[in-house]
Coordinates of C-alpha atoms in Angstrom, one line a residue:
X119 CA 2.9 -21.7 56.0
X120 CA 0.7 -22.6 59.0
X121 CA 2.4 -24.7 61.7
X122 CA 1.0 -27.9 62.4
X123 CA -0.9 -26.5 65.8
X124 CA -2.4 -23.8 63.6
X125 CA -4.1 -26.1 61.6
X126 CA -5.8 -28.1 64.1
X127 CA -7.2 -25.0 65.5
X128 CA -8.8 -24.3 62.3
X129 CA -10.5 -27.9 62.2
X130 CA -10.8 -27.6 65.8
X131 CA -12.6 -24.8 65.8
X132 CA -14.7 -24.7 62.7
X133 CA -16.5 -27.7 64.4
X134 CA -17.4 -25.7 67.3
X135 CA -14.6 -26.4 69.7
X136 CA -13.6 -24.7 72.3
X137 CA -10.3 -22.8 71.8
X138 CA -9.2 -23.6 75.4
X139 CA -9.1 -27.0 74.8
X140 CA -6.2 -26.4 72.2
X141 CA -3.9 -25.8 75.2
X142 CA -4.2 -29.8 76.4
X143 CA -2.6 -30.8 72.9
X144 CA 0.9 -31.8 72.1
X145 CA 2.4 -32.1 68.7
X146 CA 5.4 -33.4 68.1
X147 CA 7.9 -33.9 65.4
X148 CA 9.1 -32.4 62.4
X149 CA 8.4 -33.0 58.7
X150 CA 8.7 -33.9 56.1
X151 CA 8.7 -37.2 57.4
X152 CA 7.8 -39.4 53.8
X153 CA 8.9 -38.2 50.3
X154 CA 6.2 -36.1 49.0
X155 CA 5.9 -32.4 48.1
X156 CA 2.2 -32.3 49.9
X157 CA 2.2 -31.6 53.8
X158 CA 1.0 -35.2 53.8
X159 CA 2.2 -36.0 57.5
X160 CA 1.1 -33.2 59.2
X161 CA -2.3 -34.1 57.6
X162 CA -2.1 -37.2 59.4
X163 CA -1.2 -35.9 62.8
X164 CA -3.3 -32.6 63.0
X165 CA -6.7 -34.8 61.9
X166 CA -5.9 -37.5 64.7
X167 CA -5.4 -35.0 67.1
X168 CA -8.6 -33.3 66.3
X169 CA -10.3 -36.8 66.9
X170 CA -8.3 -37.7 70.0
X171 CA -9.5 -34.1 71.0
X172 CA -12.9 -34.7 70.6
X173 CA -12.7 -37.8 72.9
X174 CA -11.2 -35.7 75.6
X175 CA -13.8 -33.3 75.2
X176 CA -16.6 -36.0 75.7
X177 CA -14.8 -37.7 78.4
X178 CA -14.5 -34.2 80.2
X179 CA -18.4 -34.4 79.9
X180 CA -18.5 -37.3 81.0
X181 CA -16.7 -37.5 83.7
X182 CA -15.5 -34.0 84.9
X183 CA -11.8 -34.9 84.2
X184 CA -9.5 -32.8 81.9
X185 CA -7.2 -34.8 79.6
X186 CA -4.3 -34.1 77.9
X187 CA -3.6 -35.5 74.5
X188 CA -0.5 -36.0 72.3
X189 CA 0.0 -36.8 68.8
X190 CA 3.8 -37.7 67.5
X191 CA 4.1 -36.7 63.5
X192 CA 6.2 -40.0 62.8
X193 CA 3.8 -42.0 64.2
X194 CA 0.7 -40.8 62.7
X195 CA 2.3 -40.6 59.4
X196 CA 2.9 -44.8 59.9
X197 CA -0.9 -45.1 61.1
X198 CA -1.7 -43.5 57.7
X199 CA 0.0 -46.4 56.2
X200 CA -1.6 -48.8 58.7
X201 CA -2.2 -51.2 56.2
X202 CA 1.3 -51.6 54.9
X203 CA 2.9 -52.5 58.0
X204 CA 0.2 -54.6 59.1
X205 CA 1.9 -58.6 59.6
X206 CA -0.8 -61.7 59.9
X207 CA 1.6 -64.9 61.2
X208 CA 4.9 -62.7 60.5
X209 CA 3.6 -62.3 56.9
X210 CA 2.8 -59.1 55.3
X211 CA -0.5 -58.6 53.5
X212 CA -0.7 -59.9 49.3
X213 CA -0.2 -57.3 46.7
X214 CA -3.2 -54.0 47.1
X215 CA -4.0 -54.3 43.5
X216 CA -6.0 -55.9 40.6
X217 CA -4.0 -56.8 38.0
X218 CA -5.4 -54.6 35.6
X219 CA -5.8 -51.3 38.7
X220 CA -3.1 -48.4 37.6
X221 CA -2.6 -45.8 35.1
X222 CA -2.8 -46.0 31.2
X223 CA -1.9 -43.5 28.8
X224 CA -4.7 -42.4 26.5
X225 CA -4.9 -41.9 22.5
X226 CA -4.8 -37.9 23.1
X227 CA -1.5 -38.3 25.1
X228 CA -3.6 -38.0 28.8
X229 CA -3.7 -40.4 31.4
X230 CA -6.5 -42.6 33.3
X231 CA -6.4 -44.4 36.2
X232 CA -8.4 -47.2 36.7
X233 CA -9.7 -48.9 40.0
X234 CA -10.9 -52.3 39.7
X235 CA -10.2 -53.7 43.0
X236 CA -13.7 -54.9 43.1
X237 CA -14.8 -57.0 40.4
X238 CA -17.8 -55.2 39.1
X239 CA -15.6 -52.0 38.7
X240 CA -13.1 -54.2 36.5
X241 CA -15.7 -55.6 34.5
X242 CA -17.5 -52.5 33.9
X243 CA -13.9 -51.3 32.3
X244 CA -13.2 -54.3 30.2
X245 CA -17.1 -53.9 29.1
X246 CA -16.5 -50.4 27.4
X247 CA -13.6 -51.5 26.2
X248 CA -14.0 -54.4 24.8
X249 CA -10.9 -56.3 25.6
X250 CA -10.0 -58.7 28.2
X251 CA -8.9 -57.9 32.0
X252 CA -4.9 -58.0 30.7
X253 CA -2.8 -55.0 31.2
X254 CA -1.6 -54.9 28.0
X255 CA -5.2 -55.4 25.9
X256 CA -6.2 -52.4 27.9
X257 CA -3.3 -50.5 27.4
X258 CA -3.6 -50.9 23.6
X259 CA -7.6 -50.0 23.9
X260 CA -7.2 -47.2 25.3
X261 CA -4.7 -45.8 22.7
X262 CA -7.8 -45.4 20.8
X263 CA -9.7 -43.1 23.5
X264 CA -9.5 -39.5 24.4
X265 CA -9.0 -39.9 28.2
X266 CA -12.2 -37.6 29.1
X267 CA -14.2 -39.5 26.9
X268 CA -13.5 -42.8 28.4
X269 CA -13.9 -41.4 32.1
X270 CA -17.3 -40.1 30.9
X271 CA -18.2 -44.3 29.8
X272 CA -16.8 -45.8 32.1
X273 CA -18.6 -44.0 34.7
X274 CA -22.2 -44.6 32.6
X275 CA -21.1 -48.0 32.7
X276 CA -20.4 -48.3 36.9
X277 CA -17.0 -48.2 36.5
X278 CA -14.8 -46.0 38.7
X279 CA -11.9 -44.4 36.9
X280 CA -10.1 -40.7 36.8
X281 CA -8.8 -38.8 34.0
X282 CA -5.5 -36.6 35.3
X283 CA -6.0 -33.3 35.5
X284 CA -3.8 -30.8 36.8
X285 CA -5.0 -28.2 39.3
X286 CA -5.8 -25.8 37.5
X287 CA -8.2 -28.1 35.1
X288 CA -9.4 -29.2 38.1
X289 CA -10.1 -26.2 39.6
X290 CA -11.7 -24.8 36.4
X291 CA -14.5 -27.8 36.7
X292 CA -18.1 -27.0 38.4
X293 CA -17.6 -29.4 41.0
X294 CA -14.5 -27.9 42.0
X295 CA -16.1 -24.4 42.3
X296 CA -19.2 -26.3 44.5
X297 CA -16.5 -27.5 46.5
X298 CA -15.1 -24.2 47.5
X299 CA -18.3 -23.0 48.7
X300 CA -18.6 -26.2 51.7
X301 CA -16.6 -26.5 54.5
X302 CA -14.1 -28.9 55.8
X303 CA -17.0 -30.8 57.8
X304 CA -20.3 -30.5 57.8
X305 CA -22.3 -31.0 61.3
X306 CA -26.0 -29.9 60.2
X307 CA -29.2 -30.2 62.9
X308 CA -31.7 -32.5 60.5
X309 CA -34.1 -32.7 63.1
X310 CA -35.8 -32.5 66.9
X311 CA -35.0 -34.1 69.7
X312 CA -34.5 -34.3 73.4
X313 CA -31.1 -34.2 74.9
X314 CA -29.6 -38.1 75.5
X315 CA -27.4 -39.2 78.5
X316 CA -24.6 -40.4 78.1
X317 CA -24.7 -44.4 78.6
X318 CA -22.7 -46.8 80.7
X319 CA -20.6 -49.0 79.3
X320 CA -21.5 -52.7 78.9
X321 CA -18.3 -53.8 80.7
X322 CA -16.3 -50.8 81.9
X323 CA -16.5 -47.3 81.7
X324 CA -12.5 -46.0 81.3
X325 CA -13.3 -44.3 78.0
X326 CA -15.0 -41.3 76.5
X327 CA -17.1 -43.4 74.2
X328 CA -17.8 -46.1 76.5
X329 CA -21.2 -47.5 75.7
X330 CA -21.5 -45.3 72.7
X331 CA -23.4 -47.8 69.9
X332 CA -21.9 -47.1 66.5
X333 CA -23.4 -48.8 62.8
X334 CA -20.7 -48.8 60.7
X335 CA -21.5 -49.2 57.2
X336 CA -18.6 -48.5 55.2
X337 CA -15.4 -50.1 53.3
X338 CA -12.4 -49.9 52.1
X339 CA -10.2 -47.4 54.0
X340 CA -11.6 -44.0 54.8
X341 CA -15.2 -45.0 56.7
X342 CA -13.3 -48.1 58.4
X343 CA -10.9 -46.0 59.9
X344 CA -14.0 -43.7 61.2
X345 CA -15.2 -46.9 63.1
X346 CA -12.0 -48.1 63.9
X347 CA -11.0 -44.7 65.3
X348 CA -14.3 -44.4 67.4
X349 CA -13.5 -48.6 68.9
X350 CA -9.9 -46.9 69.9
X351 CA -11.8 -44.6 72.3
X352 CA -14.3 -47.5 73.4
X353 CA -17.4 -47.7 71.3
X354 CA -19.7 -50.2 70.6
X355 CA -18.8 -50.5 66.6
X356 CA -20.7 -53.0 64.4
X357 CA -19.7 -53.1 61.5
X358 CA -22.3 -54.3 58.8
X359 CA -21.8 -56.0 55.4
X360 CA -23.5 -58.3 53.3
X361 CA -22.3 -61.9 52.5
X362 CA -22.5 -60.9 48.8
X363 CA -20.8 -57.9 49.0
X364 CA -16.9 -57.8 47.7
X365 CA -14.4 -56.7 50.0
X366 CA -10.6 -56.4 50.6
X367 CA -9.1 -59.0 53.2
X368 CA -5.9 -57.5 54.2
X369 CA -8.1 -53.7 54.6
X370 CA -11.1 -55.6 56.9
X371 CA -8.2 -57.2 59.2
X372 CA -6.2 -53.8 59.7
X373 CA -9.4 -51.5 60.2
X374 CA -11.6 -54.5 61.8
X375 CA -9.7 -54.2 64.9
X376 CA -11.9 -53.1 67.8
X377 CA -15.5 -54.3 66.2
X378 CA -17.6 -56.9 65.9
X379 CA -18.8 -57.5 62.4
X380 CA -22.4 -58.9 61.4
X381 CA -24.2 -59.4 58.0
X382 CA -26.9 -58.2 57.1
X383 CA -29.0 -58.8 53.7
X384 CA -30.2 -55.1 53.5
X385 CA -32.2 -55.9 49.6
X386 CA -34.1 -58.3 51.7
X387 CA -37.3 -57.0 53.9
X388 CA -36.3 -59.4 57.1
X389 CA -32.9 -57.2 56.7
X390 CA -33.9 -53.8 56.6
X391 CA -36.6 -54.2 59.3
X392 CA -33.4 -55.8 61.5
X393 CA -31.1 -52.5 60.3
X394 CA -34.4 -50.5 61.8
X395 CA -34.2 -52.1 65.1
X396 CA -30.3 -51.9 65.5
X397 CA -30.8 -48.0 64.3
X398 CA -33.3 -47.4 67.0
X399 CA -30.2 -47.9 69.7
X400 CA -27.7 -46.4 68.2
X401 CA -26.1 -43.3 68.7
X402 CA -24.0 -43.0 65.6
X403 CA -24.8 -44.4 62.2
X404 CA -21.4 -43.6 59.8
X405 CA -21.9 -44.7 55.9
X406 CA -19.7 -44.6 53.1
X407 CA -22.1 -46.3 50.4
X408 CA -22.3 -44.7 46.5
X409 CA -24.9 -41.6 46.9
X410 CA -28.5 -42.4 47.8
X411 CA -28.1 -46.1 47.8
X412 CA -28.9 -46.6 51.7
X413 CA -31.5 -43.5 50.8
X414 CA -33.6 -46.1 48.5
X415 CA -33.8 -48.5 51.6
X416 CA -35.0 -46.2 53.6
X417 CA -31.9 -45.6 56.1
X418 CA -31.5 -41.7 54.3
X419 CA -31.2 -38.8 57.2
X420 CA -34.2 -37.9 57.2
X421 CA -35.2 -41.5 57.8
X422 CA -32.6 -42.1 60.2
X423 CA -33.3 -39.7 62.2
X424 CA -37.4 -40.3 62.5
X425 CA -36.5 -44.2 63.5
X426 CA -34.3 -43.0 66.5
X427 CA -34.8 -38.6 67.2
X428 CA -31.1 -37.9 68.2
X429 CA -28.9 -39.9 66.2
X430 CA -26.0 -38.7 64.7
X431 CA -25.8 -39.5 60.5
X432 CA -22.0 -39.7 59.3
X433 CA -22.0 -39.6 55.2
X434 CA -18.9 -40.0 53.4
X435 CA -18.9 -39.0 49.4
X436 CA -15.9 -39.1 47.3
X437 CA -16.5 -35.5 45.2
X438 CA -19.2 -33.8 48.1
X439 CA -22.9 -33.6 48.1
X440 CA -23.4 -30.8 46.2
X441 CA -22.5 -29.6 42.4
X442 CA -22.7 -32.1 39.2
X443 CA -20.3 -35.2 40.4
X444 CA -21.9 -35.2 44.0
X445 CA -23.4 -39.1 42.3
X446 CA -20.3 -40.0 41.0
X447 CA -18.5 -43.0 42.9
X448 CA -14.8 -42.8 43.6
X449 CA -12.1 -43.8 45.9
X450 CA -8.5 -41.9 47.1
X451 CA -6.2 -43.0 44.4
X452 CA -9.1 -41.4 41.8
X453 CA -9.6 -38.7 43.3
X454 CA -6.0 -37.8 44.2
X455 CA -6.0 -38.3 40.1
X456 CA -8.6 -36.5 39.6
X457 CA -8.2 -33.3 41.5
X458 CA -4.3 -32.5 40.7
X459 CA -2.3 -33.9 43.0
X460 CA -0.5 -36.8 40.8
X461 CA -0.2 -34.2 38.2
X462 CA 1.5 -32.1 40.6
X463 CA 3.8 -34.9 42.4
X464 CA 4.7 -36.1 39.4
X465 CA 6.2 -32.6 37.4
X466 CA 7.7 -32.0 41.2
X467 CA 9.7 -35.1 40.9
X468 CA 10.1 -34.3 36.8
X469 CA 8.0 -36.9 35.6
X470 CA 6.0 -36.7 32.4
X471 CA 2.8 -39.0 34.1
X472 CA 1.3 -39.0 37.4
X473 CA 3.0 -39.6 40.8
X474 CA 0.8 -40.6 43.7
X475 CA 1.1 -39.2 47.3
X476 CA 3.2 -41.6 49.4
X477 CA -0.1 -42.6 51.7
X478 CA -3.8 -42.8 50.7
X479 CA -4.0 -39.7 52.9
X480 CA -7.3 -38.5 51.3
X481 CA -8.5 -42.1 52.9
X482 CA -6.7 -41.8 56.3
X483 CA -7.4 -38.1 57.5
X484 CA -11.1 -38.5 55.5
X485 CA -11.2 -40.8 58.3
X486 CA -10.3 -39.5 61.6
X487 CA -12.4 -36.2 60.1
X488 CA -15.4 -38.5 60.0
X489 CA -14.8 -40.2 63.5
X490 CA -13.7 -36.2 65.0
X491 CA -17.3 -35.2 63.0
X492 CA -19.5 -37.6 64.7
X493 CA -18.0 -37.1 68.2
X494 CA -18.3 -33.2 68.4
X495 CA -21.9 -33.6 67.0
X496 CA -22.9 -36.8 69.6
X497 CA -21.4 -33.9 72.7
X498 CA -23.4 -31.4 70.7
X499 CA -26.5 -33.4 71.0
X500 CA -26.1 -34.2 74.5
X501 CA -25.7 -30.2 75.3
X502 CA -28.8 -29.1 73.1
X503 CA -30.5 -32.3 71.7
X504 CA -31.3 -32.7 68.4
X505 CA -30.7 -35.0 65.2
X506 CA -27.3 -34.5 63.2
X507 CA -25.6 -34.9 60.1
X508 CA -22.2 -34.6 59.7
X509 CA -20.7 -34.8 56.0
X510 CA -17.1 -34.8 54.7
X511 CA -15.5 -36.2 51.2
X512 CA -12.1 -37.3 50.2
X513 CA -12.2 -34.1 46.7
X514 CA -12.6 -32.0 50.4
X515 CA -10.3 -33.6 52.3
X516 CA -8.2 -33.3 49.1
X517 CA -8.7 -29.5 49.0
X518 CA -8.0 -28.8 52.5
X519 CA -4.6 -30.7 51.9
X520 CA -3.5 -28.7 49.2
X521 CA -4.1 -25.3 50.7
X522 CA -1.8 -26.6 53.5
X523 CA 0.8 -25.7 51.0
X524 CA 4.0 -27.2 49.9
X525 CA 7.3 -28.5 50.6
X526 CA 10.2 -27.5 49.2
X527 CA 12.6 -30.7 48.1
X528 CA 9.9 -32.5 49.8
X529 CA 10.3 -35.7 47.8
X530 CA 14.0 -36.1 48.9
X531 CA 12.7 -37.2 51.8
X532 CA 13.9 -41.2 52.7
X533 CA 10.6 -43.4 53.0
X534 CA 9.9 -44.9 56.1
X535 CA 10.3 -48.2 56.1
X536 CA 8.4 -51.6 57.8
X537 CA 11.7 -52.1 59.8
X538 CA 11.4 -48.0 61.5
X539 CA 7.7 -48.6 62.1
X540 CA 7.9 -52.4 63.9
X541 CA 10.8 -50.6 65.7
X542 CA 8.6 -48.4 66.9
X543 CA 5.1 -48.4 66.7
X544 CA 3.7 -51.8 66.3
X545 CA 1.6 -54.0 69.0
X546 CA 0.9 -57.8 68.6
X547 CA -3.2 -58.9 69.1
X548 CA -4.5 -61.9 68.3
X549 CA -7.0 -61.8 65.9
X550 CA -9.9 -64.0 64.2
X551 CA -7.6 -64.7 61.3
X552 CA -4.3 -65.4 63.4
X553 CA -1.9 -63.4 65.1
X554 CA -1.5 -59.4 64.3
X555 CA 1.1 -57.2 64.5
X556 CA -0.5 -54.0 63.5
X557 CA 0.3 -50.0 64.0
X558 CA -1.4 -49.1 67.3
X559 CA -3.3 -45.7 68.0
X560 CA -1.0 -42.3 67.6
X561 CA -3.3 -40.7 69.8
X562 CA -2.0 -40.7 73.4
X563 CA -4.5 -39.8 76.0
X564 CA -3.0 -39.3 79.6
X565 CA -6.2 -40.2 81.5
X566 CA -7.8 -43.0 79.0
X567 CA -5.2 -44.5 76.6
X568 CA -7.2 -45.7 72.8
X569 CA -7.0 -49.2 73.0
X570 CA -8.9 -51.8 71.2
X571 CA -10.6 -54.0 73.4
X572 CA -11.8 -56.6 70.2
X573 CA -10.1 -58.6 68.3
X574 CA -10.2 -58.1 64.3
X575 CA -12.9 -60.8 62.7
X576 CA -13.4 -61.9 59.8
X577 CA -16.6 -60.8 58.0
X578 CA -20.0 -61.8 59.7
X579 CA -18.6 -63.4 62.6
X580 CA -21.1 -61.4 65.6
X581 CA -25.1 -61.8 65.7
X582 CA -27.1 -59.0 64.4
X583 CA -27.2 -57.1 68.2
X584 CA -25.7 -54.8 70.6
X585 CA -23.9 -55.8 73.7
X586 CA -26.1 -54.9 76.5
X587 CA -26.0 -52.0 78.2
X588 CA -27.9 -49.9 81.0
X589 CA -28.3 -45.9 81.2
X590 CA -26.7 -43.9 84.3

């Protein structure tokens, strides 16, 4: 089994690091460190790092300064579960889930999960089933489904659910196979340009990202916490949404922190042509949107990367862009479902159903792999120019996770709980929506410590524009 330091390596290098740099890093801890039979912390811990690493990197770039960075396993494990500790006033967030979100049992004796967080996804279900959003209608429904079959409708229908599968069925599927063929992360040249310097920042200069301009234009977990991670290290993040658009209060508090947040009506011509001029001055554009949807806008790439020669293009997909379900819409809890792991949770704690993984972790490392992605590709482009995109998904996240292997008795492990983690880990902000206490960055950098230097907002608060900014 490879130790934690091992793995980073492998993401470390596969991106193009430099080994040498490997010698500035300090892991600590010791897992298992949450009940799961899935290295679930270390995934946490080693895909931080590499991010934290990265912003070393830049800042040795920058600045001529070698860092060191450190990474405690407890700790990262609890940012991976960021939004369960997160308190707004001394109260914790409302329940995650619809009413009607969770697994069913299917008339072949299979289960489904379904995810109707957002309301279209729930209607979509109820649509092909013909019943009404209560647990028990659907329940009864479905015991007149093969679990394939309804996976198959309610996807036609713009739903987004997940027949279990164990690994093996899993592994048996075409996309699985196209899967196996890609790497962890992607970082592909798209295009020509010259070399760009690396900016001042607008008020201060005491990180590596300092004046970096990011578009964020993601939700939910994994893309956030690309945006969020990149704020820690002091870009410019604006995050973009539309007024119609459903989201998930308790998740935009917990990884709004560090951004400023604008709407923008992107169906609307006025919209895109504003999207067009904040792309032309950015250096990193990061997207988690259903497959080709910004595409038919005209912010693909390709596109991107004509409007502003040297941008960096961050795409996040739930099954990868290649092989038969690279369209197909999906989110952690599905595709931890989906791919094996519940299955395999569930028979390790002797369960006849599915188990889930103790943290979205799919979400959380897909995450730092996306913020770790755009920052080796932004140094890369500084060294030898060029446009880049950089491409991960949560079924390869998922992947690399289970080839980290297994832990014996794993799911013995004691939880760990609110009161260890406010013990510990927890700083106190002020916030748009009232006062935060919220688990602060893992990632301790000796020479220029993450912090986030905005307050969490709600939705739309900021004007459609970057802070200013001059060149060096």
């Amino acid at each position: 089994m490879q130790s934690p330091a091992d793995i980073l390596k492998g993401i470390w290098t596969s991106a193009g690091g430099d080994a040498a740099a490997l010698d500035r890093v300090r892991l600590t801890g010791e897992e298992p460190q949450i009940p799961s039979s899935f290295r679930v912390a270390v995934a946490g811990q080693t895909t931080i790092a590499a991010a934290g690493l990265a912003a070393t990197e830049i800042w040795r770039l920058r600045s001529g300064e070698a860092q060191g960075v450190s990474v405690d396993l407890r700790h990262a494990v609890a940012e991976c579960r960021s939004e369960r500790y997160l308190l707004l006033d001394d109260k914790p967030p409302p329940p995650a889930w619809d009413a009607i979100a969770g697994v069913y049992r299917t008339g072949d004796n299979r289960f489904v999960r379904c995810h109707t967080n957002f309301p279209h996804h729930r209607d979509a279900v109820c649509k092909v089933l013909g019943c009404e959003a209560e647990r028990d209608q659907v329940q009864a429904t479905l015991m007149q489904w093969k679990g394939e079959d309804f996976e198959t409708a309610a996807y036609a229908a713009g739903g987004v659910v997940a027949l279990m599968r164990s690994y093996d069925e899993w592994s048996a599927l075409p996309q699985a196979r196209a899967l196996a063929q890609l790497p962890l992360i992607s970082i592909e040249k798209i295009g020509e340009a010259s070399p760009k310097p690396w900016p001042q920042g607008s008020s201060n200069n005491d990180r590596a990202l300092s004046g970096l301009r990011v578009l964020d234009l993601s939700r939910v977990i994994a893309g956030p916490v690309a945006g969020r991670t990149l704020a820690a290290h002091g870009a410019d993040v604006l995050l973009v949404s539309g007024p119609e658009l459903p989201a998930i209060d308790w998740l935009t508090i917990d990884t709004g922190r560090g951004k400023l947040t604008t709407f923008i009506e992107l169906k609307s011509e006025t919209g895109r042509a504003r999207l067009r001029e904040l792309l032309e001055d950015a250096d990193i554009f990061s997207q988690g949107y259903r497959p080709h949807a910004l595409a038919a806008l005209g912010f693909a790439p390709e596109d991107a990367a004509k409007i502003n020669p040297g941008i960096v293009y961050v795409t996040l997909s739930a099954y990868g862009h290649t092989g038969p379900w690279a369209e197909r819409r999906g989110f952690d809890s599905l595709v931890q479902t989906t791919t094996g792991f519940n299955h395999a949770e569930g028979r390790a704690a002797g369960l006849d159903g599915p188990k889930e993984l103790p943290a979205q972790m799919l979400d959380h490392a897909t995450g730092y792999l996306m913020a770790f992605g755009a920052m080796m590709a932004r140094a890369r482009q500084a060294r030898d120019g060029g446009s880049w995109h950089v491409r991960v998904s949560l079924a390869q996240t998922g992947r690399w996770l289970w080839n980290l292997g297994r832990l014996d008795g794993g799911l013995n492990t004691p939880d760990l709980t609110g009161e260890a983690v406010h013990a510990a880990f927890i700083e106190s902000m002020p916030s748009g929506f009232g006062m935060l206490k919220a688990v602060r960055h893992s990632a301790l950098l000796s020479n220029t410590p993450a912090q986030w230097s905005r307050p969490a907002m709600p939705l739309g608060s900021h004007p459609a524009q970057w802070p200013a900014r001059k060149l060096t």
